[in-house]
Structures are given as structure tokens and as C-alpha cells.
mmCIF file of C-alpha atoms in Angstrom:
data_model
loop_
_atom_site.group_PDB
_atom_site.id
_atom_site.type_symbol
_atom_site.label_atom_id
_atom_site.label_comp_id
_atom_site.label_asym_id
_atom_site.label_seq_id
_atom_site.Cartn_x
_atom_site.Cartn_y
_atom_site.Cartn_z
ATOM 1 C CA MET A 191 16.556 3.370 40.029
ATOM 2 C CA LYS A 192 15.370 5.066 42.599
ATOM 3 C CA LYS A 193 17.412 8.332 41.990
ATOM 4 C CA ASN A 194 16.142 8.037 37.871
ATOM 5 C CA TRP A 195 12.434 8.709 38.760
ATOM 6 C CA TRP A 196 12.566 12.212 36.795
ATOM 7 C CA LYS A 197 13.752 10.256 33.490
ATOM 8 C CA ILE A 198 10.851 7.960 33.332
ATOM 9 C CA LEU A 199 8.558 11.213 33.867
ATOM 10 C CA SER A 200 10.163 12.985 31.209
ATOM 11 C CA PHE A 201 9.537 10.067 28.992
ATOM 12 C CA LEU A 202 5.565 10.166 30.009
ATOM 13 C CA LEU A 203 5.412 13.874 29.916
ATOM 14 C CA LEU A 204 6.844 13.666 26.407
ATOM 15 C CA ALA A 205 4.666 10.754 25.151
ATOM 16 C CA TYR A 206 1.658 12.361 26.754
ATOM 17 C CA THR A 207 2.993 15.727 24.612
ATOM 18 C CA ILE A 208 2.717 14.023 22.125
ATOM 19 C CA ILE A 209 -0.516 12.052 22.146
ATOM 20 C CA ALA A 210 -2.460 14.962 23.927
ATOM 21 C CA GLY A 211 -0.715 17.294 21.784
ATOM 22 C CA PHE A 212 -1.915 15.957 18.288
ATOM 23 C CA LEU A 213 -5.247 14.726 19.164
ATOM 24 C CA LEU A 214 -6.872 17.047 21.754
ATOM 25 C CA ASP A 215 -8.874 19.793 20.391
ATOM 26 C CA VAL A 216 -7.311 23.383 20.091
ATOM 27 C CA PRO A 217 -9.113 26.458 19.818
ATOM 28 C CA HIS A 218 -9.948 26.730 16.020
ATOM 29 C CA LEU A 219 -8.023 30.163 14.979
ATOM 30 C CA PRO A 220 -7.460 31.689 11.351
ATOM 31 C CA ILE A 221 -4.101 32.346 9.982
ATOM 32 C CA LEU A 222 -2.901 29.722 13.077
ATOM 33 C CA ASN A 223 -4.772 26.659 12.248
ATOM 34 C CA GLU A 224 -3.518 23.282 13.042
ATOM 35 C CA THR A 225 -0.035 25.367 13.855
ATOM 36 C CA ILE A 226 -1.208 26.410 17.233
ATOM 37 C CA ARG A 227 -0.428 23.075 18.442
ATOM 38 C CA ASN A 228 3.705 24.286 18.007
ATOM 39 C CA LEU A 229 3.073 25.514 21.647
ATOM 40 C CA TYR A 230 3.912 22.239 22.429
ATOM 41 C CA PHE A 231 7.214 22.196 20.689
ATOM 42 C CA HIS A 232 8.679 25.123 19.293
ATOM 43 C CA VAL A 233 7.560 27.183 22.619
ATOM 44 C CA CYS A 234 9.052 24.479 24.975
ATOM 45 C CA MET A 235 12.086 25.053 23.157
ATOM 46 C CA TRP A 236 12.352 28.212 24.347
ATOM 47 C CA PHE A 237 11.562 27.817 27.817
ATOM 48 C CA GLY A 238 13.527 25.027 28.534
ATOM 49 C CA MET A 239 16.567 26.902 27.094
ATOM 50 C CA MET A 240 15.440 29.458 29.782
ATOM 51 C CA ILE A 241 15.662 27.365 32.507
ATOM 52 C CA LEU A 242 18.977 25.624 31.638
ATOM 53 C CA PHE A 243 20.287 28.833 31.108
ATOM 54 C CA SER A 244 19.096 29.533 34.251
ATOM 55 C CA ILE A 245 20.837 26.603 35.710
ATOM 56 C CA SER A 246 23.869 27.443 34.348
ATOM 57 C CA PHE A 247 23.999 30.766 35.474
ATOM 58 C CA VAL A 248 23.375 29.316 39.091
ATOM 59 C CA TYR A 249 26.132 26.923 38.680
ATOM 60 C CA SER A 250 28.467 29.745 37.314
ATOM 61 C CA ILE A 251 28.055 31.833 40.701
ATOM 62 C CA ASN A 252 28.718 28.898 42.782
ATOM 63 C CA TYR A 253 31.873 28.182 40.782
ATOM 64 C CA LEU A 254 32.975 31.940 41.660
ATOM 65 C CA ARG A 255 32.096 31.666 45.533
ATOM 66 C CA GLY A 256 34.524 28.590 46.020
ATOM 67 C CA PHE A 257 36.193 28.070 42.875
ATOM 68 C CA ASN A 258 35.351 24.638 42.938
ATOM 69 C CA TYR A 259 35.969 23.103 39.082
ATOM 70 C CA ARG A 260 33.126 20.603 39.522
ATOM 71 C CA ASN A 261 30.838 23.758 39.177
ATOM 72 C CA ASP A 262 32.461 24.899 35.959
ATOM 73 C CA ILE A 263 31.485 21.713 34.449
ATOM 74 C CA PHE A 264 27.823 21.738 35.526
ATOM 75 C CA ALA A 265 27.934 25.597 34.222
ATOM 76 C CA THR A 266 29.285 24.615 30.774
ATOM 77 C CA ASN A 267 27.207 21.711 29.724
ATOM 78 C CA PHE A 268 23.987 23.196 31.108
ATOM 79 C CA ALA A 269 24.681 26.236 28.704
ATOM 80 C CA ALA A 270 25.556 24.067 26.068
ATOM 81 C CA VAL A 271 22.396 21.870 26.260
ATOM 82 C CA GLY A 272 20.500 25.516 26.683
ATOM 83 C CA SER A 273 21.896 26.637 23.151
ATOM 84 C CA LEU A 274 21.080 23.445 21.527
ATOM 85 C CA PHE A 275 17.543 23.943 22.767
ATOM 86 C CA GLY A 276 17.811 27.685 21.406
ATOM 87 C CA ILE A 277 18.790 26.367 17.708
ATOM 88 C CA LEU A 278 16.409 23.920 17.734
ATOM 89 C CA GLY A 279 13.695 26.513 18.992
ATOM 90 C CA TYR A 280 14.841 28.920 15.835
ATOM 91 C CA LEU A 281 15.034 26.075 13.334
ATOM 92 C CA THR A 282 11.399 25.083 14.369
ATOM 93 C CA GLY A 283 10.523 28.917 14.101
ATOM 94 C CA VAL A 284 11.893 29.153 10.923
ATOM 95 C CA LEU A 285 9.333 26.463 9.771
ATOM 96 C CA TRP A 286 6.358 28.253 11.340
ATOM 97 C CA VAL A 287 6.965 31.526 9.703
ATOM 98 C CA ASN A 288 6.599 30.289 6.555
ATOM 99 C CA VAL A 289 3.061 29.121 6.346
ATOM 100 C CA THR A 290 1.380 31.902 8.865
ATOM 101 C CA TRP A 291 3.389 35.111 8.771
ATOM 102 C CA ILE A 292 4.678 34.998 5.330
ATOM 103 C CA THR A 293 1.947 33.241 3.607
ATOM 104 C CA ASP A 294 -1.073 33.800 5.540
ATOM 105 C CA GLN A 295 -0.408 36.979 7.235
ATOM 106 C CA ASN A 296 1.127 38.755 3.914
ATOM 107 C CA GLN A 297 3.874 39.937 6.201
ATOM 108 C CA SER A 298 6.771 41.230 3.740
ATOM 109 C CA LEU A 299 9.666 39.203 4.479
ATOM 110 C CA GLY A 300 11.638 42.817 5.584
ATOM 111 C CA SER A 301 9.122 42.856 8.407
ATOM 112 C CA VAL A 302 9.867 38.744 9.539
ATOM 113 C CA LEU A 303 13.407 39.689 9.486
ATOM 114 C CA LYS A 304 12.694 42.834 11.256
ATOM 115 C CA GLU A 305 11.255 41.096 13.991
ATOM 116 C CA PRO A 306 12.373 42.097 17.161
ATOM 117 C CA LYS A 307 11.872 39.184 18.770
ATOM 118 C CA LEU A 308 14.364 37.293 15.997
ATOM 119 C CA ILE A 309 16.694 39.557 16.404
ATOM 120 C CA GLY A 310 16.862 39.229 20.261
ATOM 121 C CA ALA A 311 17.369 35.686 20.230
ATOM 122 C CA ALA A 312 19.614 35.195 17.527
ATOM 123 C CA ILE A 313 21.865 38.388 19.727
ATOM 124 C CA ALA A 314 21.112 35.810 23.008
ATOM 125 C CA LEU A 315 22.521 32.692 21.386
ATOM 126 C CA LEU A 316 25.572 34.488 20.007
ATOM 127 C CA ILE A 317 26.477 36.138 23.118
ATOM 128 C CA TYR A 318 26.216 32.132 24.358
ATOM 129 C CA GLY A 319 27.971 31.126 21.175
ATOM 130 C CA ALA A 320 30.940 33.383 22.248
ATOM 131 C CA TYR A 321 30.787 31.908 25.539
ATOM 132 C CA PHE A 322 32.274 28.829 24.323
ATOM 133 C CA VAL A 323 34.682 30.611 21.609
ATOM 134 C CA LEU A 324 35.788 32.355 25.142
ATOM 135 C CA ARG A 325 36.513 29.145 26.967
ATOM 136 C CA GLY A 326 37.890 27.806 23.824
ATOM 137 C CA SER A 327 40.497 30.319 23.792
ATOM 138 C CA PHE A 328 42.476 29.583 27.202
ATOM 139 C CA ASN A 329 44.701 26.937 27.769
ATOM 140 C CA ASP A 330 45.062 27.541 31.424
ATOM 141 C CA ILE A 331 42.300 25.755 33.450
ATOM 142 C CA ASP A 332 41.586 27.854 36.068
ATOM 143 C CA LYS A 333 41.752 31.118 33.798
ATOM 144 C CA ARG A 334 39.134 29.822 31.694
ATOM 145 C CA ALA A 335 36.873 28.676 34.288
ATOM 146 C CA ARG A 336 36.914 32.057 36.085
ATOM 147 C CA ILE A 337 36.564 34.562 32.942
ATOM 148 C CA SER A 338 33.958 31.985 31.435
ATOM 149 C CA ALA A 339 31.745 31.876 34.755
ATOM 150 C CA VAL A 340 32.063 35.758 34.808
ATOM 151 C CA TYR A 341 30.882 36.135 31.359
ATOM 152 C CA ASN A 342 28.097 33.779 31.745
ATOM 153 C CA ILE A 343 26.727 35.859 34.164
ATOM 154 C CA PHE A 344 27.046 38.771 32.054
ATOM 155 C CA ALA A 345 25.354 36.643 29.232
ATOM 156 C CA PHE A 346 22.980 35.735 31.388
ATOM 157 C CA ALA A 347 21.889 39.147 32.067
ATOM 158 C CA MET A 348 21.395 40.121 28.587
ATOM 159 C CA LEU A 349 18.849 37.310 27.841
ATOM 160 C CA PHE A 350 15.690 38.237 29.203
ATOM 161 C CA PRO A 351 16.147 41.798 28.304
ATOM 162 C CA SER A 352 17.086 40.549 24.469
ATOM 163 C CA ILE A 353 14.066 37.937 24.150
ATOM 164 C CA TRP A 354 11.241 39.177 26.618
ATOM 165 C CA ILE A 355 11.914 42.709 27.387
ATOM 166 C CA ILE A 356 12.672 44.462 24.140
ATOM 167 C CA PRO A 357 10.507 42.836 21.889
ATOM 168 C CA ARG A 358 7.571 43.824 24.293
ATOM 169 C CA ILE A 359 8.632 47.715 24.101
ATOM 170 C CA VAL A 360 9.302 47.934 20.709
ATOM 171 C CA GLY A 361 6.433 45.482 19.324
ATOM 172 C CA SER A 362 6.722 42.352 17.739
ATOM 173 C CA LEU A 363 4.850 39.762 15.627
ATOM 174 C CA HIS A 364 4.913 37.337 18.239
ATOM 175 C CA PRO A 365 2.253 37.270 20.990
ATOM 176 C CA GLY A 366 2.116 39.773 23.585
ATOM 177 C CA SER A 367 3.743 42.900 22.319
ATOM 178 C CA PRO A 368 1.871 46.507 22.194
ATOM 179 C CA GLY A 369 -0.562 46.708 19.895
ATOM 180 C CA SER A 370 -1.795 43.295 19.976
ATOM 181 C CA ASP A 371 -4.768 42.614 22.344
ATOM 182 C CA SER A 372 -2.394 40.125 24.217
ATOM 183 C CA GLY A 373 -0.836 40.969 27.507
ATOM 184 C CA ASN A 374 1.472 37.746 28.718
ATOM 185 C CA PRO A 375 1.119 34.790 26.683
ATOM 186 C CA ALA A 376 1.801 31.526 28.168
ATOM 187 C CA LEU A 377 1.248 32.481 31.412
ATOM 188 C CA ASP A 378 -1.788 35.126 31.513
ATOM 189 C CA LYS A 379 -5.019 33.205 32.280
ATOM 190 C CA LYS A 380 -7.010 35.385 29.221
ATOM 191 C CA ASP A 381 -4.211 34.550 26.730
ATOM 192 C CA LEU A 382 -3.879 30.651 26.601
ATOM 193 C CA ASP A 383 -6.616 28.466 26.290
ATOM 194 C CA ASP A 384 -6.847 25.982 29.167
ATOM 195 C CA ALA A 385 -7.238 23.240 27.132
ATOM 196 C CA MET A 386 -3.612 23.917 25.713
ATOM 197 C CA ARG A 387 -2.879 24.878 29.455
ATOM 198 C CA ILE A 388 -3.199 21.202 30.384
ATOM 199 C CA VAL A 389 -0.901 19.763 27.591
ATOM 200 C CA PHE A 390 1.675 22.881 27.755
ATOM 201 C CA TYR A 391 2.791 23.131 31.236
ATOM 202 C CA PRO A 392 3.738 18.975 31.211
ATOM 203 C CA ALA A 393 5.348 19.540 27.723
ATOM 204 C CA VAL A 394 7.341 22.383 29.372
ATOM 205 C CA ILE A 395 8.445 20.092 31.912
ATOM 206 C CA GLY A 396 9.154 16.987 29.922
ATOM 207 C CA TRP A 397 11.108 18.890 27.378
ATOM 208 C CA THR A 398 13.450 20.308 30.699
ATOM 209 C CA LEU A 399 14.047 17.278 31.901
ATOM 210 C CA LEU A 400 14.987 15.700 28.839
ATOM 211 C CA GLY A 401 17.833 18.572 28.321
ATOM 212 C CA VAL A 402 18.880 18.390 32.162
ATOM 213 C CA TRP A 403 18.948 14.395 31.475
ATOM 214 C CA ILE A 404 21.406 15.206 28.395
ATOM 215 C CA ALA A 405 23.428 17.616 30.460
ATOM 216 C CA THR A 406 24.059 15.740 33.266
ATOM 217 C CA ILE A 407 25.260 12.447 30.899
ATOM 218 C CA LYS A 408 27.834 15.436 29.740
ATOM 219 C CA ILE A 409 28.763 16.517 32.882
ATOM 220 C CA ARG A 410 29.625 13.072 34.367
ATOM 221 C CA ILE A 411 32.003 12.235 30.974
ATOM 222 C CA ASP A 412 33.383 15.581 31.927
ATOM 223 C CA ILE A 413 33.628 14.258 35.258
ATOM 224 C CA ILE A 414 35.534 11.182 34.822
ATOM 225 C CA LYS A 415 37.649 13.106 31.989
ATOM 226 C CA ASN A 416 39.214 15.506 34.383
ATOM 227 C CA LYS A 417 38.875 13.313 37.431
ATOM 228 C CA ASN A 418 42.655 14.269 38.552
ATOM 229 C CA ILE A 419 42.045 17.874 38.797
ATOM 230 C CA ILE A 420 38.910 17.763 40.873
ATOM 231 C CA ASN A 421 39.164 17.487 44.434
ATOM 232 C CA GLU A 422 36.138 16.356 46.199
ATOM 233 C CA MET B 294 -5.768 -21.164 -18.726
ATOM 234 C CA ASN B 295 -9.025 -19.736 -18.924
ATOM 235 C CA LYS B 296 -9.886 -20.891 -15.580
ATOM 236 C CA LEU B 297 -7.114 -19.079 -14.261
ATOM 237 C CA PHE B 298 -7.675 -15.801 -15.754
ATOM 238 C CA ILE B 299 -11.433 -15.934 -14.394
ATOM 239 C CA LEU B 300 -10.200 -16.545 -11.074
ATOM 240 C CA PHE B 301 -7.681 -13.763 -10.885
ATOM 241 C CA SER B 302 -9.889 -11.335 -12.646
ATOM 242 C CA GLY B 303 -12.668 -12.176 -10.154
ATOM 243 C CA LEU B 304 -10.260 -11.933 -7.418
ATOM 244 C CA PHE B 305 -9.610 -8.108 -8.835
ATOM 245 C CA PHE B 306 -12.727 -7.451 -9.441
ATOM 246 C CA SER B 307 -13.575 -8.495 -5.567
ATOM 247 C CA MET B 308 -10.932 -6.106 -4.446
ATOM 248 C CA ARG B 309 -11.969 -3.412 -6.663
ATOM 249 C CA VAL B 310 -15.508 -3.935 -5.162
ATOM 250 C CA ASN B 311 -14.246 -3.772 -1.920
ATOM 251 C CA ALA B 312 -12.744 -0.751 -2.477
ATOM 252 C CA GLN B 313 -15.481 0.969 -3.949
ATOM 253 C CA ASN B 314 -17.671 0.075 -0.959
ATOM 254 C CA ASN B 315 -15.001 1.690 1.332
ATOM 255 C CA VAL B 316 -14.766 -0.856 3.913
ATOM 256 C CA GLU B 317 -13.140 0.402 7.045
ATOM 257 C CA MET B 318 -12.295 -2.479 9.252
ATOM 258 C CA ALA B 319 -10.949 -1.187 12.883
ATOM 259 C CA ASP B 320 -8.629 1.084 10.840
ATOM 260 C CA VAL B 321 -7.357 3.595 13.306
ATOM 261 C CA MET B 322 -3.890 4.256 11.385
ATOM 262 C CA ARG B 323 -6.423 5.887 8.694
ATOM 263 C CA SER B 324 -8.931 7.741 10.502
ATOM 264 C CA ASN B 325 -9.341 11.552 11.121
ATOM 265 C CA GLY B 326 -6.851 12.359 8.317
ATOM 266 C CA LYS B 327 -4.393 9.932 9.209
ATOM 267 C CA ILE B 328 -3.425 12.296 12.397
ATOM 268 C CA TYR B 329 -2.713 8.983 14.558
ATOM 269 C CA THR B 330 -0.215 7.771 12.325
ATOM 270 C CA VAL B 331 1.649 11.146 12.564
ATOM 271 C CA VAL B 332 1.316 9.851 16.547
ATOM 272 C CA ALA B 333 2.546 7.071 16.216
ATOM 273 C CA VAL B 334 5.928 8.181 14.138
ATOM 274 C CA CYS B 335 6.227 11.012 16.536
ATOM 275 C CA LEU B 336 6.054 8.060 19.621
ATOM 276 C CA THR B 337 8.493 6.289 17.411
ATOM 277 C CA ILE B 338 10.928 8.492 17.200
ATOM 278 C CA LEU B 339 10.957 9.925 20.917
ATOM 279 C CA ILE B 340 10.951 6.198 22.171
ATOM 280 C CA GLY B 341 13.841 5.414 19.828
ATOM 281 C CA LEU B 342 15.825 8.919 21.256
ATOM 282 C CA PHE B 343 15.071 7.759 24.783
ATOM 283 C CA ILE B 344 16.554 4.458 24.692
ATOM 284 C CA TYR B 345 19.757 5.843 22.916
ATOM 285 C CA VAL B 346 20.304 8.291 25.597
ATOM 286 C CA PHE B 347 19.339 5.535 28.321
ATOM 287 C CA THR B 348 21.959 3.330 26.691
ATOM 288 C CA ILE B 349 24.682 6.418 26.675
ATOM 289 C CA ASP B 350 23.516 6.742 30.301
ATOM 290 C CA ARG B 351 24.188 3.381 31.232
ATOM 291 C CA LYS B 352 27.536 3.579 29.529
ATOM 292 C CA VAL B 353 28.763 6.488 31.502
ATOM 293 C CA SER B 354 27.580 4.690 34.735
ATOM 294 C CA ARG B 355 29.726 1.718 33.648
ATOM 295 C CA LEU B 356 32.506 3.970 33.061
ATOM 296 C CA GLU B 357 32.409 5.552 36.644
ATOM 297 C CA LYS B 358 31.820 2.395 38.471
ATOM 298 C CA GLU B 359 35.090 1.203 36.649
ATOM 299 C CA ASN B 360 37.262 4.614 37.643
ATOM 300 C CA SER B 361 35.859 4.489 41.033
ATOM 301 C CA THR B 362 37.299 0.811 41.490
ATOM 302 C CA LYS B 363 40.446 1.808 40.087
#
């Protein structure tokens, strides 16, 4: 039980996120209205995804350093849960777009589809999708692990440019683009209300820990399955 | 028959009076636009999810034990 404290912490943080996230007062802004609370859910999916992909990236490097098959299992499963979070982020974003940009901000569907952050996130998710296609196309375990580890490093190198840097350069409907008055939302002192900060950061940690928990379960199953080829 | 009718109509009437008087008795779930109901629903889902993940975790632990003793 001592090793499981972070699983309980994850539950407590998420319970806090739901209770405080729905009940505490939030800034009253036009167009956003109460949907500003999506920050605790939609945005946390993306933050969790980035953290999980980063963990996967580290394990891929570790795999290439010693060719320990264990690291390959870790890298794949963290990437898998990261992709799940990304897909959930996308789906929740679709709901949010409907009631803010499209209906209340009178954006045309065309301008929403041209939104660089949506395209960037789609590219990033597709790159990670190709990672799993690549893995599935090898029969040789060693070759699969090596090539997919190298690919994972390239995929990670594309992740931040496509979801952060390019949208910031070309302008985006998301906060933080040139033209809007926000600099670095979520992190900058002046762009996120302090009342939201006390829920947002615990929420990010809670969702990420849940992702890590699911990933570790998948990893343990894979380790049991491949017991004969893992040399410890 | 008539008495029963009077009794039921009396009950019905008293209920309507209650509704008109808008009696709220410690009704947390209906306050503030029923937002507490949303919170309760989400918490239920969260608790259910965590119990589910926890049982999977336990199952894998058991599998690990069986595998290591073999």
C-alpha cells in the first residue's frame, strides 16, 4: 500500500477538481460563460498528453542506450495512453467549439477548420498514430523496438512545434496567439486568474497521475506476457 | 366512496399547496441551478472509474504473484 499513495492522491486531486471546478467562482467572461471551467478538463487532457509523451520519449532514449526490451514496453504504453488523452482532448474540444467560436463568436466553420492549433494537434496525433502502425508492421521484435524507438524520438520532436510553436506564429483562435492580448495562457501570471490556478494545477497533476496509473497497468500486463524475452 | 374521494382530493390539494408555497427542505441537490447534481454525477463516474481501474490493478498484481512463484 505504501507504493500506491500516488494512486490515492490522483483520486483525491480529481475529486477536488470536480467539486472545486464546478462550485468555485470563476471569472465572468462573455462568450466563454461557464464553459471556462473546461480549463480543468479539456486543457488538462492536453497537458497530460504532453507529459505522457515526454515520459515515452525518455524511455525510448533509454531503450536505445541499452537495448533493454523493458524500456520499449514502457515507451509504447506511455505513448498509447498519451494518444488516448489526445483523442479525448480533441473530442472535448469539438464540443467546446460548438458553443463558443461557432455560435457565439460567429466564426465560420471554415475559419474553425483553418485553426492552426486544431491542424497541429491533428498532425501530432497522426504522427503518433503512425508510430503504432509502424510497430504493428514488424515481426522481428528487436527491429520493431529499435526502429519505433527512433521514430518515437522524431515524433516527439514534432509534437511541440505542431501544437505550440506554429499556432503561436501564424495566429490562432486559441489563447496566446499574436493579435490577442494574452501572452502565455495557463502559465503567465496575467493570463490565468488566480482563482482558476488553484484548481487547474492540481487538476493537471491528477489527470496525469491517472494516465500514469493506466499506463503502468498496461506495462505490467505486457511484462507478464513477454516474461521470457525480458532479461532482468 | 365519497369519504375516500374527499380524502384523496384533500391529499392532492395539500400537495398542490405545498408546491405553491415552494417549500424547500434542506434540498441541496436542487439549489443553485441543480449544479450539485452535476457534481454528484461526475463524482459517481469518477469513483466508478477508479474502482474499476483499482480492480484491474489488483488482478494484475495477482497475476504477477502467480507468475513469479512458478
